[in-house]
Short mmCIF file of C-alpha atoms and ligand atoms in Angstrom, two decimals:
data_model
loop_
_atom_site.label_atom_id
_atom_site.label_comp_id
_atom_site.label_asym_id
_atom_site.label_seq_id
_atom_site.Cartn_x
_atom_site.Cartn_y
_atom_site.Cartn_z
CA UNK A 1 -44.04 -86.25 141.37
CA UNK A 2 -46.27 -83.16 140.88
CA UNK A 3 -44.36 -80.16 139.58
CA UNK A 4 -45.22 -77.80 142.28
CA UNK A 5 -44.21 -80.36 144.97
CA UNK A 6 -40.89 -80.85 143.30
CA UNK A 7 -40.46 -77.04 142.99
CA UNK A 8 -41.12 -76.47 146.71
CA UNK A 9 -38.73 -79.30 147.67
CA UNK A 10 -36.06 -77.84 145.31
CA UNK A 11 -36.41 -74.42 146.84
CA UNK A 12 -35.97 -75.82 150.34
CA UNK A 13 -32.90 -77.88 149.36
CA UNK A 14 -31.31 -74.91 147.52
CA UNK A 15 -31.81 -72.79 150.61
CA UNK A 16 -30.09 -75.62 152.76
CA UNK A 17 -27.34 -75.83 150.21
CA UNK A 18 -26.58 -72.14 150.45
CA UNK A 19 -26.28 -72.63 154.20
CA UNK A 20 -23.89 -75.45 153.50
CA UNK A 21 -21.59 -73.15 151.86
CA UNK A 22 -20.53 -71.91 155.18
CA UNK A 23 -18.92 -75.26 156.09
CA UNK A 24 -15.50 -74.96 157.36
CA UNK A 25 -13.14 -77.93 157.61
CA UNK A 26 -9.53 -78.67 158.25
CA UNK A 27 -8.71 -80.86 155.33
CA UNK A 28 -5.46 -82.52 156.04
CA UNK A 29 -4.13 -85.85 157.07
CA UNK A 30 -6.94 -88.42 157.67
CA UNK A 31 -9.50 -85.99 156.53
CA UNK A 32 -7.93 -85.38 153.20
CA UNK A 33 -7.38 -89.11 152.78
CA UNK A 34 -11.13 -89.82 153.58
CA UNK A 35 -12.15 -87.01 151.13
CA UNK A 36 -10.04 -88.50 148.29
CA UNK A 37 -11.39 -92.00 149.07
CA UNK A 38 -14.97 -90.76 148.79
CA UNK A 39 -14.25 -89.21 145.42
CA UNK A 40 -12.45 -92.35 144.24
CA UNK A 41 -15.19 -94.75 145.48
CA UNK A 42 -17.87 -92.75 143.76
CA UNK A 43 -15.97 -92.57 140.58
CA UNK A 44 -15.42 -96.30 140.68
CA UNK A 45 -19.11 -96.92 141.46
CA UNK A 46 -18.33 -98.32 144.94
CA UNK A 47 -20.26 -97.75 148.11
CA UNK A 48 -18.20 -96.47 151.18
CA UNK A 49 -18.78 -96.58 154.90
CA UNK A 50 -16.99 -94.26 157.34
CA UNK A 51 -16.12 -95.86 160.61
CA UNK A 52 -15.06 -93.87 163.69
CA UNK A 53 -15.88 -92.99 167.32
CA UNK A 54 -18.35 -90.17 167.96
CA UNK A 55 -17.36 -86.71 167.17
CA UNK A 56 -14.29 -87.35 164.91
CA UNK A 57 -15.86 -85.67 161.86
CA UNK A 58 -17.68 -88.41 160.05
CA UNK A 59 -20.77 -86.31 159.20
CA UNK A 60 -18.66 -83.22 158.41
CA UNK A 61 -16.53 -84.91 155.78
CA UNK A 62 -19.78 -86.21 154.03
CA UNK A 63 -21.41 -82.85 154.28
CA UNK A 64 -18.27 -81.24 152.77
CA UNK A 65 -18.11 -83.81 150.06
CA UNK A 66 -21.79 -82.98 149.05
CA UNK A 67 -21.08 -79.20 149.15
CA UNK A 68 -17.89 -79.51 147.06
CA UNK A 69 -19.73 -81.57 144.52
CA UNK A 70 -22.68 -79.13 144.47
CA UNK A 71 -25.22 -81.59 145.71
CA UNK A 72 -27.92 -81.45 148.39
CA UNK A 73 -27.10 -83.41 151.53
CA UNK A 74 -29.43 -85.72 153.38
CA UNK A 75 -28.76 -87.83 156.59
CA UNK A 76 -30.69 -89.91 158.95
CA UNK A 77 -29.51 -91.40 162.20
CA UNK A 78 -30.89 -94.90 162.50
CA UNK A 79 -31.78 -96.90 165.63
CA UNK A 80 -34.04 -99.87 166.53
CA UNK A 81 -37.03 -97.51 166.42
CA UNK A 82 -36.43 -96.48 162.74
CA UNK A 83 -39.04 -97.63 160.26
CA UNK A 84 -38.90 -97.94 156.50
CA UNK A 85 -41.39 -94.90 156.18
CA UNK A 86 -38.74 -92.72 157.96
CA UNK A 87 -36.46 -93.24 154.98
CA UNK A 88 -38.98 -93.64 152.20
CA UNK A 89 -41.73 -91.41 153.25
CA UNK A 90 -45.46 -92.16 153.67
CA UNK A 91 -48.96 -91.26 152.52
CA UNK A 92 -50.67 -88.46 154.39
CA UNK A 93 -53.87 -90.11 155.60
CA UNK A 94 -55.88 -86.81 155.44
CA UNK A 95 -54.94 -86.20 151.80
CA UNK A 96 -55.49 -89.87 151.09
CA UNK A 97 -59.01 -89.74 152.34
CA UNK A 98 -59.68 -86.76 150.02
CA UNK A 99 -57.63 -87.75 146.90
CA UNK A 100 -56.81 -91.39 147.24
CA UNK A 101 -53.30 -92.87 147.07
CA UNK A 102 -51.99 -90.23 144.53
CA UNK A 103 -48.65 -88.71 144.29
CA UNK A 104 -49.99 -85.55 146.01
CA UNK A 105 -50.78 -87.59 149.15
CA UNK A 106 -47.21 -88.90 149.35
CA UNK A 107 -44.76 -87.20 151.51
CA UNK A 108 -41.29 -88.36 150.57
CA UNK A 109 -38.61 -89.29 153.16
CA UNK A 110 -34.88 -88.37 152.98
CA UNK A 111 -33.86 -91.43 151.00
CA UNK A 112 -36.48 -90.91 148.30
CA UNK A 113 -35.63 -87.14 148.14
CA UNK A 114 -31.85 -87.88 147.83
CA UNK A 115 -32.52 -90.37 145.03
CA UNK A 116 -34.95 -88.21 143.07
CA UNK A 117 -32.79 -85.00 143.66
CA UNK A 118 -29.43 -86.77 143.08
CA UNK A 119 -28.10 -85.92 146.44
CA UNK A 120 -25.54 -87.35 148.86
CA UNK A 121 -27.25 -89.57 151.44
CA UNK A 122 -25.72 -90.45 154.73
CA UNK A 123 -27.00 -93.29 156.90
CA UNK A 124 -25.61 -92.74 160.40
CA UNK A 125 -25.28 -95.75 162.71
CA UNK A 126 -26.50 -98.07 159.97
CA UNK A 127 -25.65 -101.11 162.21
CA UNK A 128 -28.16 -100.06 164.88
CA UNK A 129 -31.09 -100.42 162.38
CA UNK A 130 -33.08 -103.63 162.31
CA UNK A 131 -32.49 -105.96 159.47
CA UNK A 132 -35.92 -105.14 158.17
CA UNK A 133 -34.82 -101.56 157.76
CA UNK A 134 -31.42 -102.28 156.53
CA UNK A 135 -33.12 -104.21 153.68
CA UNK A 136 -34.68 -100.99 152.50
CA UNK A 137 -31.19 -99.90 151.16
CA UNK A 138 -30.63 -103.09 149.12
CA UNK A 139 -32.60 -101.98 146.01
CA UNK A 140 -31.29 -98.36 146.00
CA UNK A 141 -27.70 -99.72 146.29
CA UNK A 142 -28.06 -102.47 143.73
CA UNK A 143 -30.52 -101.16 141.24
CA UNK A 144 -30.47 -97.47 142.06
CA UNK A 145 -34.25 -97.58 142.28
CA UNK A 146 -37.06 -98.21 144.85
CA UNK A 147 -40.50 -99.62 144.59
CA UNK A 148 -43.17 -97.43 146.31
CA UNK A 149 -46.62 -99.15 146.52
CA UNK A 150 -49.34 -97.11 144.56
CA UNK A 151 -46.75 -94.84 142.99
CA UNK A 152 -44.42 -97.32 141.34
CA UNK A 153 -40.67 -97.66 140.96
CA UNK A 154 -38.68 -94.49 141.37
CA UNK A 155 -35.36 -94.23 139.75
CA UNK A 156 -32.34 -92.46 141.29
CA UNK A 157 -30.62 -89.61 139.55
CA UNK A 158 -27.16 -90.47 138.42
CA UNK A 159 -25.61 -88.16 141.07
CA UNK A 160 -27.33 -90.04 144.02
CA UNK A 161 -24.60 -91.26 146.39
CA UNK A 162 -24.91 -93.38 149.45
CA UNK A 163 -22.46 -93.29 152.37
CA UNK A 164 -22.89 -95.29 155.56
CA UNK A 165 -21.36 -94.09 158.89
CA UNK A 166 -20.75 -96.20 161.98
CA UNK A 167 -19.12 -96.11 165.43
CA UNK A 168 -16.71 -98.95 165.78
CA UNK A 169 -17.65 -99.82 169.35
CA UNK A 170 -21.13 -100.23 168.12
CA UNK A 171 -20.09 -102.92 165.41
CA UNK A 172 -20.80 -105.57 168.06
CA UNK A 173 -23.97 -103.71 168.96
CA UNK A 174 -27.67 -104.78 168.85
CA UNK A 175 -28.00 -105.35 165.14
CA UNK A 176 -25.05 -105.99 163.02
CA UNK A 177 -24.97 -105.11 159.38
CA UNK A 178 -26.80 -107.85 157.48
CA UNK A 179 -24.63 -109.96 155.15
CA UNK A 180 -26.60 -108.72 152.15
CA UNK A 181 -25.96 -105.14 153.02
CA UNK A 182 -22.32 -105.63 154.07
CA UNK A 183 -21.77 -107.28 150.66
CA UNK A 184 -22.94 -103.94 148.99
CA UNK A 185 -20.52 -101.72 150.91
CA UNK A 186 -17.17 -102.12 149.43
CA UNK A 187 -14.94 -99.50 150.86
CA UNK A 188 -14.41 -99.06 154.65
CA UNK A 189 -12.92 -95.68 155.57
CA UNK A 190 -11.66 -95.31 159.14
CA UNK A 191 -11.34 -92.05 161.06
CA UNK A 192 -9.99 -91.60 164.44
CA UNK A 193 -9.13 -88.85 166.78
CA UNK A 194 -6.90 -86.47 164.95
CA UNK A 195 -3.22 -85.86 165.95
CA UNK A 196 -2.50 -82.87 168.29
CA UNK A 197 -1.58 -80.45 165.49
CA UNK A 198 -4.71 -81.16 163.41
CA UNK A 199 -7.08 -81.09 166.46
CA UNK A 200 -5.53 -77.78 167.60
CA UNK A 201 -6.04 -76.36 164.11
CA UNK A 202 -9.87 -77.61 164.18
CA UNK A 203 -10.34 -75.92 167.55
CA UNK A 204 -8.79 -72.69 166.25
CA UNK A 205 -10.93 -72.73 163.21
CA UNK A 206 -14.08 -73.12 165.49
CA UNK A 207 -12.84 -70.34 167.74
CA UNK A 208 -11.85 -67.91 164.99
CA UNK A 209 -13.69 -64.92 166.61
CA UNK A 210 -11.90 -65.41 169.95
CA UNK A 211 -8.33 -64.99 171.33
CA UNK A 212 -6.98 -67.94 173.19
CA UNK A 213 -3.15 -68.01 173.93
CA UNK A 214 -1.46 -71.13 172.64
CA UNK A 215 -0.39 -72.36 176.04
CA UNK A 216 -3.90 -72.35 177.26
CA UNK A 217 -5.07 -74.20 174.08
CA UNK A 218 -2.30 -76.75 174.59
CA UNK A 219 -3.45 -77.50 178.12
CA UNK A 220 -7.03 -77.94 176.94
CA UNK A 221 -5.88 -80.44 174.34
CA UNK A 222 -3.80 -82.33 176.96
CA UNK A 223 -6.75 -82.75 179.23
CA UNK A 224 -9.17 -84.07 176.46
CA UNK A 225 -6.62 -86.17 174.95
CA UNK A 226 -5.80 -87.88 178.27
CA UNK A 227 -9.39 -89.17 178.34
CA UNK A 228 -8.65 -91.16 175.03
CA UNK A 229 -5.91 -93.19 176.69
CA UNK A 230 -7.38 -93.60 180.13
CA UNK A 231 -8.10 -97.28 181.05
CA UNK A 232 -11.10 -96.42 183.19
CA UNK A 233 -12.88 -94.58 180.32
CA UNK A 234 -15.03 -96.41 177.96
CA UNK A 235 -16.17 -93.44 175.73
CA UNK A 236 -13.51 -90.62 175.81
CA UNK A 237 -14.28 -87.02 175.05
CA UNK A 238 -14.58 -85.96 171.44
CA UNK A 239 -13.36 -83.00 169.46
CA UNK A 240 -16.66 -81.50 170.40
CA UNK A 241 -15.52 -81.38 174.02
CA UNK A 242 -12.19 -79.74 173.08
CA UNK A 243 -14.12 -77.12 171.08
CA UNK A 244 -16.51 -76.50 173.99
CA UNK A 245 -13.80 -76.06 176.70
CA UNK A 246 -12.02 -73.75 174.27
CA UNK A 247 -15.13 -71.63 173.67
CA UNK A 248 -15.96 -71.30 177.45
CA UNK A 249 -12.34 -70.51 178.17
CA UNK A 250 -12.43 -67.84 175.44
CA UNK A 251 -15.53 -66.25 176.98
CA UNK A 252 -13.93 -66.20 180.40
CA UNK A 253 -10.80 -64.62 178.94
CA UNK A 254 -12.85 -62.00 177.16
CA UNK A 255 -14.43 -61.09 180.49
CA UNK A 256 -11.47 -61.41 182.90
CA UNK A 257 -8.46 -60.88 180.66
CA UNK A 258 -6.56 -63.91 181.88
CA UNK A 259 -7.16 -67.28 183.33
CA UNK A 260 -5.59 -69.27 186.10
CA UNK A 261 -5.20 -73.17 186.03
CA UNK A 262 -7.85 -73.30 188.78
CA UNK A 263 -10.36 -71.60 186.61
CA UNK A 264 -9.36 -73.61 183.56
CA UNK A 265 -9.82 -76.80 185.68
CA UNK A 266 -13.39 -75.80 186.61
CA UNK A 267 -14.30 -75.13 182.95
CA UNK A 268 -12.96 -78.38 181.85
CA UNK A 269 -14.71 -80.14 184.59
CA UNK A 270 -18.08 -78.66 183.51
CA UNK A 271 -17.61 -80.10 180.02
CA UNK A 272 -15.92 -83.41 180.67
CA UNK A 273 -18.36 -84.55 183.34
CA UNK A 274 -20.99 -85.08 180.63
CA UNK A 275 -18.94 -85.95 177.73
CA UNK A 276 -17.14 -89.07 178.91
CA UNK A 277 -18.45 -92.50 179.91
CA UNK A 278 -16.46 -94.61 182.40
CA UNK A 279 -16.29 -98.33 182.62
CA UNK A 280 -18.77 -100.01 184.97
CA UNK A 281 -18.08 -99.34 188.66
CA UNK A 282 -15.86 -96.39 188.00
CA UNK A 283 -17.08 -92.96 189.15
CA UNK A 284 -16.82 -90.39 186.29
CA UNK A 285 -16.29 -87.49 188.77
CA UNK A 286 -13.31 -89.21 190.17
CA UNK A 287 -11.71 -89.90 186.79
CA UNK A 288 -12.36 -86.27 185.51
CA UNK A 289 -10.89 -84.92 188.72
CA UNK A 290 -7.75 -86.91 188.55
CA UNK A 291 -7.17 -86.24 184.85
CA UNK A 292 -7.46 -82.48 185.31
CA UNK A 293 -5.33 -82.42 188.46
CA UNK A 294 -2.76 -84.44 186.76
CA UNK A 295 -2.47 -82.39 183.60
CA UNK A 296 -2.64 -78.91 185.24
CA UNK A 297 -0.96 -80.01 188.49
CA UNK A 298 -3.61 -78.13 190.37
CA UNK A 299 -4.31 -79.17 193.84
CA UNK A 300 -8.00 -79.75 194.40
CA UNK A 301 -10.63 -79.70 191.59
CA UNK A 302 -13.96 -79.46 193.38
CA UNK A 303 -16.49 -81.73 191.79
N1 ATP B 401 -11.56 -81.87 160.06
C1 ATP B 401 -12.42 -81.08 160.65
N2 ATP B 401 -12.43 -79.67 160.55
C2 ATP B 401 -13.17 -78.90 161.14
N3 ATP B 401 -13.94 -79.31 162.18
C3 ATP B 401 -14.01 -80.59 162.41
C4 ATP B 401 -13.18 -81.53 161.68
N4 ATP B 401 -13.54 -82.74 162.29
C5 ATP B 401 -14.46 -82.61 163.14
N5 ATP B 401 -14.87 -81.29 163.32
C6 ATP B 401 -15.76 -80.80 164.19
O1 ATP B 401 -15.98 -81.68 165.24
C7 ATP B 401 -17.36 -81.75 165.58
C8 ATP B 401 -17.83 -83.19 165.37
O2 ATP B 401 -17.86 -83.61 164.00
P1 ATP B 401 -18.98 -84.50 163.32
O3 ATP B 401 -20.36 -84.09 163.87
O4 ATP B 401 -18.76 -84.54 161.93
O5 ATP B 401 -18.61 -85.88 164.04
P2 ATP B 401 -19.23 -87.31 163.84
O6 ATP B 401 -18.08 -88.20 163.71
O7 ATP B 401 -20.23 -87.34 162.80
O8 ATP B 401 -19.90 -87.51 165.27
P3 ATP B 401 -21.14 -88.61 165.66
O9 ATP B 401 -20.58 -89.88 165.68
O10 ATP B 401 -21.46 -88.13 167.05
O11 ATP B 401 -22.24 -88.49 164.63
C9 ATP B 401 -18.05 -80.72 164.72
O12 ATP B 401 -18.29 -79.53 165.41
C10 ATP B 401 -17.19 -80.63 163.50
O13 ATP B 401 -17.36 -79.42 162.95
MG1 MG B 402 -22.34 -87.59 162.80
#
């Protein structure tokens, strides 16, 4: 690649890496285990996948791993609309007209950049990509190279590391992982909703600038955690919902000094209504109302 192009990319990546240094994580229990497994997989030359429901920290642990090993971090979320060029990059037609299919006309995609710069690359929702797109990963995983027409075969730096990430309920989704690709992923790391103590610690970490009494935080956790064992709920509320309710509550407390269960119920409702998915035929308003009333023992939550 042209030197000035590389320099520009490196500058942008360095800037992003400096921002990454602000990542904060609760590294205990399943998160510590996942982190150690990522380290061991890489040292052993194996490719890992992280499987877990939305919002359990899959991306965060990968981002943290990249930061701790001093590498740039790249990620894409795949779906049926993803094309190989979204990963590899493409030629800019305007520059091609002027200069032909030269390196200058090529705008690299995140996979190419991760390979050339030796970064950590995360393929989110790998199983949602078409087989055609899944096949793009075969050569980088097997040979640590990729052939780009007009440019030639690019070779990955030794520190290039690929991690797949997936949602378990999607495993039966539109496109499964092709046999060829599955065969090249050897380590399957599962993450799930953290235990009570860990999730409360995560929420406190995200609300460091706020004051929230422990009993209020416990109630918030109880409400969210109830969505994860409710039979009418298909997609429960994630850690993101716990953090959001806690932050809204903290803002209320800052303004009003204290909070009643009725007010906490309202805040929880505003977050949960959009963060859960109920089974077909079940009204989400009804489920949210009954969970909140049940946990807080409040009379009527107006939806
Ligand atoms: N161990 C942890 N320490 C601190 N924060 C965490 C931890 N785990 C999750 N979080 C927080 O929870 C939120 C969701 O995490 P993340 O985006 O990594 O989840 P995900 O599993 O990648 O979700 P999705 O499936 O939607 O992509 C983020 O705000 C993240 O910072
Ligand atoms: Mg993610």
